[in-house]
Coordinates of C-alpha atoms in Angstrom, one line a residue:
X1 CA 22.2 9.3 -19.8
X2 CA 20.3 7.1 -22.3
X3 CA 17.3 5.4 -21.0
X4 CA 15.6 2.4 -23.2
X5 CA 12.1 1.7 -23.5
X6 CA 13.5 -1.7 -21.7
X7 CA 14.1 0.2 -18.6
X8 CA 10.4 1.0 -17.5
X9 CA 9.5 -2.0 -18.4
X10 CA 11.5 -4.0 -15.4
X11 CA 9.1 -2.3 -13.0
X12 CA 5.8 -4.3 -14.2
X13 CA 6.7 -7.3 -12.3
X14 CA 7.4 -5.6 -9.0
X15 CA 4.3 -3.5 -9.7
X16 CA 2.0 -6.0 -9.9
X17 CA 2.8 -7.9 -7.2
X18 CA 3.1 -5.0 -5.0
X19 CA -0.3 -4.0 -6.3
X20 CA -1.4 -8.0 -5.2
X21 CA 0.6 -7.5 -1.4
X22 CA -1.6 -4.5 -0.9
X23 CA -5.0 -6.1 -2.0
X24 CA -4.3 -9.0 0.1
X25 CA -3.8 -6.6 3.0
X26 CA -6.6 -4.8 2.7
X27 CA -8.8 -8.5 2.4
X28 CA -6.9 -8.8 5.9
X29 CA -8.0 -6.1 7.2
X30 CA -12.0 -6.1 5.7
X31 CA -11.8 -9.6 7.7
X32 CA -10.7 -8.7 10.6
X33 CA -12.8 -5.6 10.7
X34 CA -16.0 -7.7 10.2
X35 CA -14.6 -9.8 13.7
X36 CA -14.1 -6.8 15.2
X37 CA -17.4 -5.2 14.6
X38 CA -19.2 -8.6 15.8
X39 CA -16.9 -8.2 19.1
X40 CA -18.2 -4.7 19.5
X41 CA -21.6 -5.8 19.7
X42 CA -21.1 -8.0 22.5
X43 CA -19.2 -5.6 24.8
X44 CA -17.5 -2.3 24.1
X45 CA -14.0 -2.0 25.4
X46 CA -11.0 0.7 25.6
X47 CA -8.7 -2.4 23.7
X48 CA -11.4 -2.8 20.6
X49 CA -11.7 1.2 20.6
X50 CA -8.0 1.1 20.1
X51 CA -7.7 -1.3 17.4
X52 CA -10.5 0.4 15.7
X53 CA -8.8 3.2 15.0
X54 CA -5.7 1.9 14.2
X55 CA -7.7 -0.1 11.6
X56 CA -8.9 3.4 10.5
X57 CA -5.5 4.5 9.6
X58 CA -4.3 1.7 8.0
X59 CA -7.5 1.4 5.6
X60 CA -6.5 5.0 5.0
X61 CA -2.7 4.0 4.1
X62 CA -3.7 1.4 2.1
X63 CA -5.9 3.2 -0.5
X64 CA -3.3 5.6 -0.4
X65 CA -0.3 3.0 -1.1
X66 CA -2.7 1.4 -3.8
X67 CA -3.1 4.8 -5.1
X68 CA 0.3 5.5 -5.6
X69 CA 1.2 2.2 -7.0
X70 CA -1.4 2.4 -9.5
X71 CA -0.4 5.8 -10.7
X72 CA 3.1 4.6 -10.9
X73 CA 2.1 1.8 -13.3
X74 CA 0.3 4.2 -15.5
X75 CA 3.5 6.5 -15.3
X76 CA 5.7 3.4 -15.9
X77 CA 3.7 3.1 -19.0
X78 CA 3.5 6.3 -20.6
X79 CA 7.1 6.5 -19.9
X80 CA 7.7 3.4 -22.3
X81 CA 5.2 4.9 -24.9
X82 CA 6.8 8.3 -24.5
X83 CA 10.2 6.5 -25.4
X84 CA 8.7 4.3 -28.2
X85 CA 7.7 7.4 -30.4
X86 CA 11.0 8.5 -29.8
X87 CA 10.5 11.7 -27.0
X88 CA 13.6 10.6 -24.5
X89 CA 13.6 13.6 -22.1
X90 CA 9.3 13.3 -21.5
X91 CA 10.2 9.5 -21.0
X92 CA 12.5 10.6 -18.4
X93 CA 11.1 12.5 -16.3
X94 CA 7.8 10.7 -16.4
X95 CA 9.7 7.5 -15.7
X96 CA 11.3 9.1 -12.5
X97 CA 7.9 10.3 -11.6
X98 CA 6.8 6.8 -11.9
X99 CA 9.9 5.8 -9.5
X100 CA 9.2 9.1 -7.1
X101 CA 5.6 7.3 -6.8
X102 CA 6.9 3.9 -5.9
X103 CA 9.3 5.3 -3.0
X104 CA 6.2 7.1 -1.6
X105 CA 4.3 3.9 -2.7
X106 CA 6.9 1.9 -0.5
X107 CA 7.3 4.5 2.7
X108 CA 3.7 4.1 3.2
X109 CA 3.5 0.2 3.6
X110 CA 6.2 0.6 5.5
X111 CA 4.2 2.7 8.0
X112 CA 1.1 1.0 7.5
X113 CA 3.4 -2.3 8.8
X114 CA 4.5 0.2 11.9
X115 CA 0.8 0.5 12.8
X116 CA 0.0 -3.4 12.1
X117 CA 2.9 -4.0 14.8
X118 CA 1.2 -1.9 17.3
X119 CA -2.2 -3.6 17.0
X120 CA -0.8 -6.5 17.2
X121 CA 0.9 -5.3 20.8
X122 CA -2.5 -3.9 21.9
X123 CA -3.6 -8.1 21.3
X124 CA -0.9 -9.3 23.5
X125 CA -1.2 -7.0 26.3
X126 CA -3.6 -9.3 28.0
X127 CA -1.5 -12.3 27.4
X128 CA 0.9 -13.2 29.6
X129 CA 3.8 -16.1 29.4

């Protein structure tokens, strides 16, 4: 299978604003962790212990998800320079690389939305219709 230097190159859009989702998401999070920490001081309680730490976890998926999608830019790139000076197969596999780091890139936020959903539960557990 041929692949053309145009092929790596239809990831930098969806990179980017990947890279953007997950930067707003951790500004979310810095937020609501600077509420939360001005909550603590007024009271501890098991709910805010909770959220803490599911706060915790998702700072940790974050940088992780950032992480990969960062290193699959740089992969996206080499692959395009790999294929400019004319080196297909290194292209290729650093290309999929790129694309095996994006998947992992991608599970990730999708877990880190799995424990956003569950802190948002632990809020609604003391409101009642």
């Amino acid at each position: 299978m041929q692949i053309e230097l145009t092929t790596p190159a239809l990831l930098f859009p969806a990179i980017s604003l990947l890279l953007l989702a997950y930067t707003n998401r951790f500004l979310v999070l810095a937020q609501l962790i600077r509420e939360l920490s001005g909550k603590s001081r007024q009271g501890g309680e098991e709910k805010l212990r909770r959220q803490i730490a599911g706060l915790r976890k998702r700072i940790e998926l974050i940088r992780w998800m950032q992480g990969c999608g960062v290193v699959s830019f740089l992969l996206c790139t080499v692959a395009m320079f790999a294929l400019f000076v004319g080196w297909p197969l290194v292209g290729k596999i650093v290309f999929g690389a790129s694309l095996a780091l994006m998947c992992l890139s991608l599970v990730l936020s999708l877990v880190e939305v799995a424990i956003s959903s569950n802190a948002l539960n632990i809020e609604l557990e003391d409101i009642r219709p």
